[in-house]
JSON list of C-alpha atoms in Angstrom, two decimals:
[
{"chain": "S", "resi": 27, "resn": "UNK", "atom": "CA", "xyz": [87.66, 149.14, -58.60]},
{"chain": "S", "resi": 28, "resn": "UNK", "atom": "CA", "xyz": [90.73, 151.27, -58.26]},
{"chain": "S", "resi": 29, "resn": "UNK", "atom": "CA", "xyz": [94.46, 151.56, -58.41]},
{"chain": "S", "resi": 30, "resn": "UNK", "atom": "CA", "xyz": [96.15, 151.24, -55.08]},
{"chain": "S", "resi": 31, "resn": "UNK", "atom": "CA", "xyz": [98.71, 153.57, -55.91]},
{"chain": "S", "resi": 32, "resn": "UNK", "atom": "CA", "xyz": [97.00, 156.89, -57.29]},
{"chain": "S", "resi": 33, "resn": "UNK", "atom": "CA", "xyz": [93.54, 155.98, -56.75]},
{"chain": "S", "resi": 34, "resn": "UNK", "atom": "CA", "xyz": [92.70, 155.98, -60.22]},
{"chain": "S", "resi": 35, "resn": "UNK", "atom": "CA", "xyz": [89.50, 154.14, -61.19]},
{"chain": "S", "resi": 36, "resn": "UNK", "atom": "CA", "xyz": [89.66, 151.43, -63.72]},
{"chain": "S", "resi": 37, "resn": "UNK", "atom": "CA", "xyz": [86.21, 150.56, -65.99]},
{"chain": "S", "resi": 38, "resn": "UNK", "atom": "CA", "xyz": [85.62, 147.60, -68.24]},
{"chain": "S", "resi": 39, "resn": "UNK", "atom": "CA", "xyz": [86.64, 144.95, -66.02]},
{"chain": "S", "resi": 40, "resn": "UNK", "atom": "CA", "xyz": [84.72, 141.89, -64.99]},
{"chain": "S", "resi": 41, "resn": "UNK", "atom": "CA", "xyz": [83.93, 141.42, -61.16]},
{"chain": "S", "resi": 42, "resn": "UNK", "atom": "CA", "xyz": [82.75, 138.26, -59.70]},
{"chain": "S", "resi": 43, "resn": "UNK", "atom": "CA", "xyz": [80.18, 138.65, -56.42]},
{"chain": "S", "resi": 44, "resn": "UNK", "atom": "CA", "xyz": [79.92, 135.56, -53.98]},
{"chain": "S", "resi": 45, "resn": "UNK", "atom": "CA", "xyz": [77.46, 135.36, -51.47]},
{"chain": "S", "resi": 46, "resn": "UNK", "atom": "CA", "xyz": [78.02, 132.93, -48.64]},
{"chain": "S", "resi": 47, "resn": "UNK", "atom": "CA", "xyz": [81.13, 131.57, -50.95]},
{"chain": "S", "resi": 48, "resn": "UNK", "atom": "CA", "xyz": [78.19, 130.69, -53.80]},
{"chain": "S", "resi": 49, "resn": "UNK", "atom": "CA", "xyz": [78.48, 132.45, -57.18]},
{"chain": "S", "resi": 50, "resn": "UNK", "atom": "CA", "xyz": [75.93, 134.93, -57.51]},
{"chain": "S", "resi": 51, "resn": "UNK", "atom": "CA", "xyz": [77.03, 136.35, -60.83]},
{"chain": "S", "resi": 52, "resn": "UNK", "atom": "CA", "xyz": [79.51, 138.86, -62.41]},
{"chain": "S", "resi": 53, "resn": "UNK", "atom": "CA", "xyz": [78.99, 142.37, -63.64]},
{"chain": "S", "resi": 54, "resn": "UNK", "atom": "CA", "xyz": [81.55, 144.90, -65.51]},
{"chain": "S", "resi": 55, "resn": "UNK", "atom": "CA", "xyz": [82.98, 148.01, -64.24]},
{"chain": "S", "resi": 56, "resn": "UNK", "atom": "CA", "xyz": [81.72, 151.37, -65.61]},
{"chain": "S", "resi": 57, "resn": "UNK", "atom": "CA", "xyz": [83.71, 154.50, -66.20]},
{"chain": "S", "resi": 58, "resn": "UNK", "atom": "CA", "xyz": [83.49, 155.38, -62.76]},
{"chain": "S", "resi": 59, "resn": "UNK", "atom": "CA", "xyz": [85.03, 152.11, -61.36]},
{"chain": "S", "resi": 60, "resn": "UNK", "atom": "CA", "xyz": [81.59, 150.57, -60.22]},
{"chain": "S", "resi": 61, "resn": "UNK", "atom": "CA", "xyz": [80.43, 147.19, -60.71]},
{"chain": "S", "resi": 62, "resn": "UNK", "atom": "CA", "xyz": [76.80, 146.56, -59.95]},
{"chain": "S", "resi": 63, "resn": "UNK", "atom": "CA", "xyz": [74.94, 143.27, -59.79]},
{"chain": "S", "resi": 64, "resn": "UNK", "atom": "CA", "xyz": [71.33, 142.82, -59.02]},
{"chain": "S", "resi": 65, "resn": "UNK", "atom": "CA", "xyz": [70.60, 140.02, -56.14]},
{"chain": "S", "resi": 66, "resn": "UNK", "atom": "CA", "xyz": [67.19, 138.58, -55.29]},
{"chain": "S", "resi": 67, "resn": "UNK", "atom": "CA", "xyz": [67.80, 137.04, -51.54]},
{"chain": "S", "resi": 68, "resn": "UNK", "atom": "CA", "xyz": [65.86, 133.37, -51.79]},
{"chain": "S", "resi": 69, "resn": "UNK", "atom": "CA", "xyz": [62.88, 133.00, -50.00]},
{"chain": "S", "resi": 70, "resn": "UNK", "atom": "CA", "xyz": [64.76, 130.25, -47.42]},
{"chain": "S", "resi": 71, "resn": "UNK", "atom": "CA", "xyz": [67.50, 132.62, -46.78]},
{"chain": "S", "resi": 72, "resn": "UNK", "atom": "CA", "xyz": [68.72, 132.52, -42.84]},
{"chain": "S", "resi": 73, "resn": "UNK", "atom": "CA", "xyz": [67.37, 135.53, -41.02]},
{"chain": "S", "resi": 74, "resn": "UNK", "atom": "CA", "xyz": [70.92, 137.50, -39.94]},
{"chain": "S", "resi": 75, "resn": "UNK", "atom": "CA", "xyz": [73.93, 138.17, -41.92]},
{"chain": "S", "resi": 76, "resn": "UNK", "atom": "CA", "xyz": [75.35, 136.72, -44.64]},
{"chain": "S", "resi": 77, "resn": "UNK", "atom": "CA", "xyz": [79.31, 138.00, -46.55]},
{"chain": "S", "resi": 78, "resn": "UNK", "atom": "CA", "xyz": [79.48, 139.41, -50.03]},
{"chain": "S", "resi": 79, "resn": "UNK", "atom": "CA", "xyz": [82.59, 138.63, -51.38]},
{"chain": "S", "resi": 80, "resn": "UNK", "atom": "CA", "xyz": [83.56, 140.47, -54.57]},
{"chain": "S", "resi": 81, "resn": "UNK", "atom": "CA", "xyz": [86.46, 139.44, -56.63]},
{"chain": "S", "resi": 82, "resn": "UNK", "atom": "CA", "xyz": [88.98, 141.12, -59.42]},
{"chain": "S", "resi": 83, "resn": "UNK", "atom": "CA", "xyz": [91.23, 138.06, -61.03]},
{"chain": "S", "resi": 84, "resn": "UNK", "atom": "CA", "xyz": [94.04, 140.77, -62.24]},
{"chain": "S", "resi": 85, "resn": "UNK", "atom": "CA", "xyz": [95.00, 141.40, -65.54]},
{"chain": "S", "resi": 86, "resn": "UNK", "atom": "CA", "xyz": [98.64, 142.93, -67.22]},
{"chain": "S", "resi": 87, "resn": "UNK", "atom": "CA", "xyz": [99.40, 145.75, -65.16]},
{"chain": "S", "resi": 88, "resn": "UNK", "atom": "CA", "xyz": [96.37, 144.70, -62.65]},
{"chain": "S", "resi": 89, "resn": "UNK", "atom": "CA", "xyz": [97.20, 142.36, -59.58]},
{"chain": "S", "resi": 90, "resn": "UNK", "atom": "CA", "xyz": [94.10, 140.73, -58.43]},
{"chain": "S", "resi": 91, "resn": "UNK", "atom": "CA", "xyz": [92.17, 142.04, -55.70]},
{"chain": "S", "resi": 92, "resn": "UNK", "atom": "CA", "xyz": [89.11, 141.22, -53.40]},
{"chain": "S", "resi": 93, "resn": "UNK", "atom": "CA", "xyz": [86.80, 143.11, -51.14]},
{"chain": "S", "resi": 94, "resn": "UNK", "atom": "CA", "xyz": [83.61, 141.80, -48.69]},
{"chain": "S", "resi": 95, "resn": "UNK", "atom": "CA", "xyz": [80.90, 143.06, -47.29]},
{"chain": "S", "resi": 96, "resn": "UNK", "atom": "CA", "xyz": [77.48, 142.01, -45.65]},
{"chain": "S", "resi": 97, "resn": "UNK", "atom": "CA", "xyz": [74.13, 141.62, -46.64]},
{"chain": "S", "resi": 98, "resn": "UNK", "atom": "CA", "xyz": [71.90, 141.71, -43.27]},
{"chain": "S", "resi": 99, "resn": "UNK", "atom": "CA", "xyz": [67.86, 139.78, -44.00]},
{"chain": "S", "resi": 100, "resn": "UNK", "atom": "CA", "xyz": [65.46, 140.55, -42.05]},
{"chain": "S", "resi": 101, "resn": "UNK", "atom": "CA", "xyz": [61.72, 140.16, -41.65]},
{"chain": "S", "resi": 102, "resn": "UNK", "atom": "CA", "xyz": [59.84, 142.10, -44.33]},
{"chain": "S", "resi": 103, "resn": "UNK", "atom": "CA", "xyz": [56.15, 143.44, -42.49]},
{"chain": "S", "resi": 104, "resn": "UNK", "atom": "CA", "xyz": [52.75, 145.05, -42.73]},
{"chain": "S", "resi": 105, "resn": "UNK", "atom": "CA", "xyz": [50.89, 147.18, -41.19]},
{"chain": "S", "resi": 106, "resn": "UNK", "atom": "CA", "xyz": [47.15, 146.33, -41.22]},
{"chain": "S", "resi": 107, "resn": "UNK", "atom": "CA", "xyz": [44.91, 148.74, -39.64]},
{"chain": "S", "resi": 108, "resn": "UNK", "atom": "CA", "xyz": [41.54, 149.83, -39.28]},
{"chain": "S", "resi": 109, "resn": "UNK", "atom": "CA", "xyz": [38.77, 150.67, -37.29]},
{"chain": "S", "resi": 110, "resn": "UNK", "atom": "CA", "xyz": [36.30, 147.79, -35.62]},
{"chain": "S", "resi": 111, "resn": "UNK", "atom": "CA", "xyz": [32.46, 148.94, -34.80]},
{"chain": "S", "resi": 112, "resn": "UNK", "atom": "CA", "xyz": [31.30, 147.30, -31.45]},
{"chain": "S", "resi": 113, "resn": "UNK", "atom": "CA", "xyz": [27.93, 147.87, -32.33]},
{"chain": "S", "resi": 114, "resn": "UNK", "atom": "CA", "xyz": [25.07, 148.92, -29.75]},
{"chain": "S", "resi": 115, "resn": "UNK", "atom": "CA", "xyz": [28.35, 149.68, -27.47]},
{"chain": "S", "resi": 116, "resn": "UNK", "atom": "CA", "xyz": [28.30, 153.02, -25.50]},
{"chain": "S", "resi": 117, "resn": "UNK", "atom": "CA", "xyz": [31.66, 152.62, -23.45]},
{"chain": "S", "resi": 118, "resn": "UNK", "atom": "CA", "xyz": [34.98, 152.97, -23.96]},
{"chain": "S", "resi": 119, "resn": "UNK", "atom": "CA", "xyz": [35.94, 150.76, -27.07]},
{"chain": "S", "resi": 120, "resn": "UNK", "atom": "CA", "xyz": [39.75, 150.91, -25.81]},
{"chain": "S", "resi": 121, "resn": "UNK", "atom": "CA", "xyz": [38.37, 148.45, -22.62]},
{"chain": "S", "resi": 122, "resn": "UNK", "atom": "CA", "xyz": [37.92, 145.88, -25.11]},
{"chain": "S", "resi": 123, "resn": "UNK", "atom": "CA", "xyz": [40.04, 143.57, -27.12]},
{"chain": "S", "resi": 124, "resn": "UNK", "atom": "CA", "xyz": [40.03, 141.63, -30.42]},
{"chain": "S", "resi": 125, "resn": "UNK", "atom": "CA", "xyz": [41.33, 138.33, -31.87]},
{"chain": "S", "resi": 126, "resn": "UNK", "atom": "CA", "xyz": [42.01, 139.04, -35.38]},
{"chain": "S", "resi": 127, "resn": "UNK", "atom": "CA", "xyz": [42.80, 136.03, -37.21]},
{"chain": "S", "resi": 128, "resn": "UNK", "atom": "CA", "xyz": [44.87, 135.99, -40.85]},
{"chain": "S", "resi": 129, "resn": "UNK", "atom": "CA", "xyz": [43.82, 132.68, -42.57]},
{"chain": "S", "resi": 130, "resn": "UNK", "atom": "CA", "xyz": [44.39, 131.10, -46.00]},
{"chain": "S", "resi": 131, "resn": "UNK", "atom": "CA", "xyz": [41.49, 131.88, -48.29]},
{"chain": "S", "resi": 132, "resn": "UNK", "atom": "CA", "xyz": [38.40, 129.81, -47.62]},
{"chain": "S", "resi": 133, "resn": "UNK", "atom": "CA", "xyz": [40.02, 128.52, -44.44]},
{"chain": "S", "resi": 134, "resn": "UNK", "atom": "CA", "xyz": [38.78, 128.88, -41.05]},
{"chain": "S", "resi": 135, "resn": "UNK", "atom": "CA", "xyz": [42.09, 127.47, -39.73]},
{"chain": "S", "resi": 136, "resn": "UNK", "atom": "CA", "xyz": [44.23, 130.55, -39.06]},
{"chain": "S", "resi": 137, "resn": "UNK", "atom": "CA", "xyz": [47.80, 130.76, -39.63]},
{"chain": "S", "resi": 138, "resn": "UNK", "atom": "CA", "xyz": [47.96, 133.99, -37.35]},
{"chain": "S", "resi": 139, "resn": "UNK", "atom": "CA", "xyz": [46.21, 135.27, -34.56]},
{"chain": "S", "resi": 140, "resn": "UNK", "atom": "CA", "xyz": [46.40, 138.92, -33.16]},
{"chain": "S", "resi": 141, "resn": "UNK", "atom": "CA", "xyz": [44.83, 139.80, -30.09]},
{"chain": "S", "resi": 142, "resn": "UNK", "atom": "CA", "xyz": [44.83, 144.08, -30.69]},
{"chain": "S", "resi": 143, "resn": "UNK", "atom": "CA", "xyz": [43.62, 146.42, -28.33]},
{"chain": "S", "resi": 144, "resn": "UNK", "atom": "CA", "xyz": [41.55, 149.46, -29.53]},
{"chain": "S", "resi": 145, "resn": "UNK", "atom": "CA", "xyz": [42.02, 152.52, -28.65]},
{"chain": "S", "resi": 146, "resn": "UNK", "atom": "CA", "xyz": [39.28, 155.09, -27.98]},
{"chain": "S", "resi": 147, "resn": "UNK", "atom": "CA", "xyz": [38.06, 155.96, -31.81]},
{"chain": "S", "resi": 148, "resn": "UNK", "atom": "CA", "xyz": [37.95, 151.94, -32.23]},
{"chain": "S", "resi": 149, "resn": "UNK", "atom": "CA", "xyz": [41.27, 151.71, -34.30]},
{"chain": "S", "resi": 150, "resn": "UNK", "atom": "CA", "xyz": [44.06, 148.70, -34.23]},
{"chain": "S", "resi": 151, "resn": "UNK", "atom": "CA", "xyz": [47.15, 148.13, -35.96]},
{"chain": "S", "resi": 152, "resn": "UNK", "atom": "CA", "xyz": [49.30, 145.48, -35.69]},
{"chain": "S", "resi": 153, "resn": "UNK", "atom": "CA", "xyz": [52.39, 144.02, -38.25]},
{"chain": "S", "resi": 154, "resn": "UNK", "atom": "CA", "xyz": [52.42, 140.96, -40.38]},
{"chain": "S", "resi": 155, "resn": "UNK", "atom": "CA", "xyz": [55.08, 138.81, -42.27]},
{"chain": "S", "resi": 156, "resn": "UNK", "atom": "CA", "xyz": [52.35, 137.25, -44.03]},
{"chain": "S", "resi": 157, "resn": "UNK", "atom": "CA", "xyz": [52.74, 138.09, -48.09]},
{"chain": "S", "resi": 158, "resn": "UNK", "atom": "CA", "xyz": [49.42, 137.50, -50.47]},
{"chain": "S", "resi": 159, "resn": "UNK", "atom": "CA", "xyz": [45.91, 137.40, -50.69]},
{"chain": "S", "resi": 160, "resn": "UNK", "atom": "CA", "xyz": [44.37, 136.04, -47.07]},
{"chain": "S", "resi": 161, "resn": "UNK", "atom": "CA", "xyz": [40.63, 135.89, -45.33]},
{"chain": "S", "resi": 162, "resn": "UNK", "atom": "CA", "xyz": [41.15, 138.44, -42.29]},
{"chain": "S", "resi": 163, "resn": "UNK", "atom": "CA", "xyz": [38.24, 137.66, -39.34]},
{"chain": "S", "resi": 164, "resn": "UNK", "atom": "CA", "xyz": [37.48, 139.48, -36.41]},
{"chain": "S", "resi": 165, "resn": "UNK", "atom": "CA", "xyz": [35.88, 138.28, -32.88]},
{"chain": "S", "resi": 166, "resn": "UNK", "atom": "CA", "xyz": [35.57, 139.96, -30.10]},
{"chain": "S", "resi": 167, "resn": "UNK", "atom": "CA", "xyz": [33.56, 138.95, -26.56]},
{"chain": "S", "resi": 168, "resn": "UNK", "atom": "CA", "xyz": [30.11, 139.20, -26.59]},
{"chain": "S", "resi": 169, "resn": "UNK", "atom": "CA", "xyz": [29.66, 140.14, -30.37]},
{"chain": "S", "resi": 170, "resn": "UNK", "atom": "CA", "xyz": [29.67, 137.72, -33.65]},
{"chain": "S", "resi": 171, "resn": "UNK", "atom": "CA", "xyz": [32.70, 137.13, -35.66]},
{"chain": "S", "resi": 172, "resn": "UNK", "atom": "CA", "xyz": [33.16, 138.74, -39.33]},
{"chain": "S", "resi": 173, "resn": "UNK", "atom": "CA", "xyz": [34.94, 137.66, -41.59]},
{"chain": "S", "resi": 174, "resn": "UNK", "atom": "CA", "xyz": [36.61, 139.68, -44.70]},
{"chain": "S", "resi": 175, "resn": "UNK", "atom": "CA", "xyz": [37.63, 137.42, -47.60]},
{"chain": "S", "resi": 176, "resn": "UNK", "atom": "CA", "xyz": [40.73, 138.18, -49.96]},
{"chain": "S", "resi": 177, "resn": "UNK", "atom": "CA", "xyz": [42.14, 141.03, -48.38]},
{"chain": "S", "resi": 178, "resn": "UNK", "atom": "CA", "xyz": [45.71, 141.58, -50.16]},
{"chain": "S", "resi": 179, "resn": "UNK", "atom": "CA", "xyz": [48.11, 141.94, -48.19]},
{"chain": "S", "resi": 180, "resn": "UNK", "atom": "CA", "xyz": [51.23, 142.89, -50.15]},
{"chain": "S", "resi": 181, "resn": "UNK", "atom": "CA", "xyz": [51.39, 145.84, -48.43]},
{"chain": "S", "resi": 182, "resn": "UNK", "atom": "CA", "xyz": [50.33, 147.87, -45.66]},
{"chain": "S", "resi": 183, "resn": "UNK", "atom": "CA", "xyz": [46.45, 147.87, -45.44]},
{"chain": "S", "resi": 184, "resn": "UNK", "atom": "CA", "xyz": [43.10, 149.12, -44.42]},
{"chain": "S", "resi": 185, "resn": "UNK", "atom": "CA", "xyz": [40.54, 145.99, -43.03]},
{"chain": "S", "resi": 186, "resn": "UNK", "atom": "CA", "xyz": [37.49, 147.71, -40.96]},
{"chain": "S", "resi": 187, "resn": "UNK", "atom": "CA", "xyz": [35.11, 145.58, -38.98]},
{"chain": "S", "resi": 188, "resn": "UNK", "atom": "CA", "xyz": [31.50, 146.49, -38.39]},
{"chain": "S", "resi": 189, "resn": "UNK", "atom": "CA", "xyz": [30.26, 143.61, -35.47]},
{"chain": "S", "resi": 190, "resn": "UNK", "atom": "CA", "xyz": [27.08, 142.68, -34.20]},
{"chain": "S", "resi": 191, "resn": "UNK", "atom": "CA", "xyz": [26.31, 142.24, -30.12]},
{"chain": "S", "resi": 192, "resn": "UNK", "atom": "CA", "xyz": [24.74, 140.22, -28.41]},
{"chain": "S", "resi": 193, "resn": "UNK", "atom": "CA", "xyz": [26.94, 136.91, -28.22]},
{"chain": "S", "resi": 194, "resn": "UNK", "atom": "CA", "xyz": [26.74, 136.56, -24.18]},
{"chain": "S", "resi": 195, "resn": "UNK", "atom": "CA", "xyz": [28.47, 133.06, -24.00]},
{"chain": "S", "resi": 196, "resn": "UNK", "atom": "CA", "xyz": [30.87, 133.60, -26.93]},
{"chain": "S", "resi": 197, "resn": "UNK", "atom": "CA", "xyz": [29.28, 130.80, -29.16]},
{"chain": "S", "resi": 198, "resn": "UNK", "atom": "CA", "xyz": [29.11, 133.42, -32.06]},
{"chain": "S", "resi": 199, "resn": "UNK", "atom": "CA", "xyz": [25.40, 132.51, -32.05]},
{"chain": "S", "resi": 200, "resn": "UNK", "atom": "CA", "xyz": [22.75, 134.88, -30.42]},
{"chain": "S", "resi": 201, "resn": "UNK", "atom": "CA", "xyz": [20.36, 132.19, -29.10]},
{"chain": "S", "resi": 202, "resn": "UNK", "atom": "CA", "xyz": [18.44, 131.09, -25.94]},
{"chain": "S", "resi": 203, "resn": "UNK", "atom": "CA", "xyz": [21.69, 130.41, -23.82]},
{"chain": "S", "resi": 204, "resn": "UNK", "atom": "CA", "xyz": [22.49, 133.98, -24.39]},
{"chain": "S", "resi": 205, "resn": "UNK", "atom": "CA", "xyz": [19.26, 134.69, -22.97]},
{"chain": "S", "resi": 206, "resn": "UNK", "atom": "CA", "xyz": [20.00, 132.42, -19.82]},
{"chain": "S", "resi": 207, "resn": "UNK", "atom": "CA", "xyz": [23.13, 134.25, -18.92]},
{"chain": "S", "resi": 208, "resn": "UNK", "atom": "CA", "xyz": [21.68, 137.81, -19.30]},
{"chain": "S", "resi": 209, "resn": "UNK", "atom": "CA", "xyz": [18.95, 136.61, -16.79]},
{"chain": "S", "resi": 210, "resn": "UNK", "atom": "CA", "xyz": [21.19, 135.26, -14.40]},
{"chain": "S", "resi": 211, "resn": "UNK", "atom": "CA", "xyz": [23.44, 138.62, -14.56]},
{"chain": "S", "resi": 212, "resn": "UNK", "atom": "CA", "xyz": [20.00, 141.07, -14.68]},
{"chain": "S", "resi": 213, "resn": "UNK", "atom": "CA", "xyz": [20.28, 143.67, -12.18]},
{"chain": "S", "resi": 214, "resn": "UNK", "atom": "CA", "xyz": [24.01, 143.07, -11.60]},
{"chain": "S", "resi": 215, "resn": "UNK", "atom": "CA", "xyz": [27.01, 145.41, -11.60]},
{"chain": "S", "resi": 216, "resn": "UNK", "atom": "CA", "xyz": [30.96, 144.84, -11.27]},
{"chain": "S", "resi": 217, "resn": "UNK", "atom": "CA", "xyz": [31.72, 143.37, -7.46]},
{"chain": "S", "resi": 218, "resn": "UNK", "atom": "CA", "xyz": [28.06, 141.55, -7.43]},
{"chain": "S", "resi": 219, "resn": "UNK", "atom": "CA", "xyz": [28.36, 137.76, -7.22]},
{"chain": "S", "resi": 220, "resn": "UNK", "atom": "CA", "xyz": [26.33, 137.28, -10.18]},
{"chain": "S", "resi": 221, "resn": "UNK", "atom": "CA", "xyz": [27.75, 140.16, -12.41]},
{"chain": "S", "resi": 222, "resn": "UNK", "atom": "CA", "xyz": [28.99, 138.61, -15.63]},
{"chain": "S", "resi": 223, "resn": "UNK", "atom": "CA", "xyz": [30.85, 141.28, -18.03]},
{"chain": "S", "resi": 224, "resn": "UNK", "atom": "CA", "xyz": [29.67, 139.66, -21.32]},
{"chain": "S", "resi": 225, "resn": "UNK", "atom": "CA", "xyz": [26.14, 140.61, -20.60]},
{"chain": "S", "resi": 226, "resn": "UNK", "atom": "CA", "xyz": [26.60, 144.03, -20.28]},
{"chain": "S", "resi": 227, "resn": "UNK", "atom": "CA", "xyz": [26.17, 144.42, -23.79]},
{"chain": "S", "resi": 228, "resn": "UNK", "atom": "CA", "xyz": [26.14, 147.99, -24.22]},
{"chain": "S", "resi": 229, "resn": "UNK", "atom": "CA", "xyz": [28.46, 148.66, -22.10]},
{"chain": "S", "resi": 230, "resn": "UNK", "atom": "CA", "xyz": [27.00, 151.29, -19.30]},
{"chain": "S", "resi": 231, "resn": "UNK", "atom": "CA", "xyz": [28.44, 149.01, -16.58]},
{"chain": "S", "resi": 232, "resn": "UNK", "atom": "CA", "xyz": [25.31, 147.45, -15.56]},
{"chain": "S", "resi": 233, "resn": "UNK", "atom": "CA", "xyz": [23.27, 144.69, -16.60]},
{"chain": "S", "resi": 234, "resn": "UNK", "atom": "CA", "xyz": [19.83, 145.92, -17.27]},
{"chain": "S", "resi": 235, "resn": "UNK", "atom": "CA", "xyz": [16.55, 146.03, -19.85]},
{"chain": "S", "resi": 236, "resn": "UNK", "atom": "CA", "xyz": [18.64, 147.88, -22.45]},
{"chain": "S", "resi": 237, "resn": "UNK", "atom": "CA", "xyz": [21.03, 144.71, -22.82]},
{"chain": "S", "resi": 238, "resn": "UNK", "atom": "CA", "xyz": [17.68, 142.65, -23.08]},
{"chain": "S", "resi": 239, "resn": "UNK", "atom": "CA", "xyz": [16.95, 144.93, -26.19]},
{"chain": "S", "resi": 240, "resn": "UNK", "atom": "CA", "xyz": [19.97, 144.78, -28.25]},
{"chain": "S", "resi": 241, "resn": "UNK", "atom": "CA", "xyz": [19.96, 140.62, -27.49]},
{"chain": "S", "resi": 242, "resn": "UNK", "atom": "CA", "xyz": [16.58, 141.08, -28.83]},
{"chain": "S", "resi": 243, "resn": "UNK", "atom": "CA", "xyz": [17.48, 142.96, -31.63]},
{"chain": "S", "resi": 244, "resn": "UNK", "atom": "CA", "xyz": [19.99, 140.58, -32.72]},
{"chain": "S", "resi": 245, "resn": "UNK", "atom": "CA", "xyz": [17.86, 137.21, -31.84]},
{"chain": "S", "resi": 246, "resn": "UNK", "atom": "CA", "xyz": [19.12, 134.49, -34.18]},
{"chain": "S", "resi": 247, "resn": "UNK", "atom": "CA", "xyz": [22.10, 136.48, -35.66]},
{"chain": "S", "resi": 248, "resn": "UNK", "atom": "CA", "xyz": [25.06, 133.75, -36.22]},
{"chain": "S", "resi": 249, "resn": "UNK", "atom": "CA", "xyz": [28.55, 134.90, -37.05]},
{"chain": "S", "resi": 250, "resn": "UNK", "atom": "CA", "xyz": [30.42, 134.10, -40.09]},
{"chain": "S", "resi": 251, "resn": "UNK", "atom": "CA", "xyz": [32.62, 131.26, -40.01]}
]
């Protein structure tokens, strides 16, 4: 707050702050002229912009007075990172993809789903509204899904994944049908009629004896919910 006429700056007066024409609150001027007023934006607050109106009422020799200005909202994020282990995998872990899901604790229903690439040391990132304490799970093709409960996320954060191969039909089960479909892709490559991606579980672009070890390996296995 200042004089119009020499610029001089005038403390100990009361300022009233508007936002969106509502009252907000009122705050008085220091030596320096400056009013400050501290605002929490409510939760259901319009994304966008929104006017600050501040208001002087005037006093003897002071004429009233009244300045705006805008307060933009916008999406607070996230970043959660981290690395996922494609176990028993020797190819190129940024060929694959994986559905991360954020869900409510103790829910399997998720309330966001993130299907991240990795890149070539098996690391993702990807950015969240989401606010609290949520489950974080992780799927990808042919392995079992893991799960991660209460990760906060009230900030940017770390989740790593370690999962387990073997799920050929993407049940997260490693059972007999698995079996079936690795026997009716054996031998196969890419371009053969019977070549089936999923069962070339570790990756060397073939379908062969070492995919019927890991599925071995990992008979029985189930994923986490």
């Amino acid at each position: 707050l200042k004089r119009a006429h020499d610029g001089a700056l005038i403390g100990g007066r009361t300022l009233s702050f508007k936002v969106d024409g509502s009252p907000v609150g009122n705050a008085v001027t220091n030596s320096s002229g400056v009013a400050s007023l501290n605002y929490t934006i409510p939760a259901g607050a319009s994304l966008g912009a929104h006017t600050i109106r501040v208001d002087f009422a005037g006093d003897d020799p002071l004429n009233p007075s009244s300045g705006t200005g805008t307060l933009n909202v916008s999406v607070s994020t996230r970043r959660v990172d981290g690395t996922v282990d494609l176990q028993d995998f020797g190819g190129d872990p940024a060929t694959q993809s994986v559905a991360i899901e954020i869900r409510s604790p103790g829910s399997t229903s998720p309330l966001e789903t993130h299907v991240v690439s990795l890149n070539s040391s098996s690391q993702y990132s990807f950015d969240t509204a989401l606010n609290g304490t949520f489950d974080v799970a992780a799927k990808a093709s042919h392995w079992l899904r893991q799960t991660k409960g209460s990760i906060s996320i009230t900030g940017n954060v770390t989740v790593n994944f370690s999962l387990v191969n073997g799920d050929v039909d993407g049940d997260n089960e490693v059972t007999l049908f698995d079996f079936g479909e690795l026997v009716a892709a054996f031998g196969s490559m890419s371009g053969d009629s019977n070549w089936n991606p999923n069962a070339d579980l570790d990756g060397d672009g073939e379908v062969t004896l070492f995919d019927f070890g890991i599925l071995v390996r990992n008979f029985g296995a189930i994923g986490d919910d």
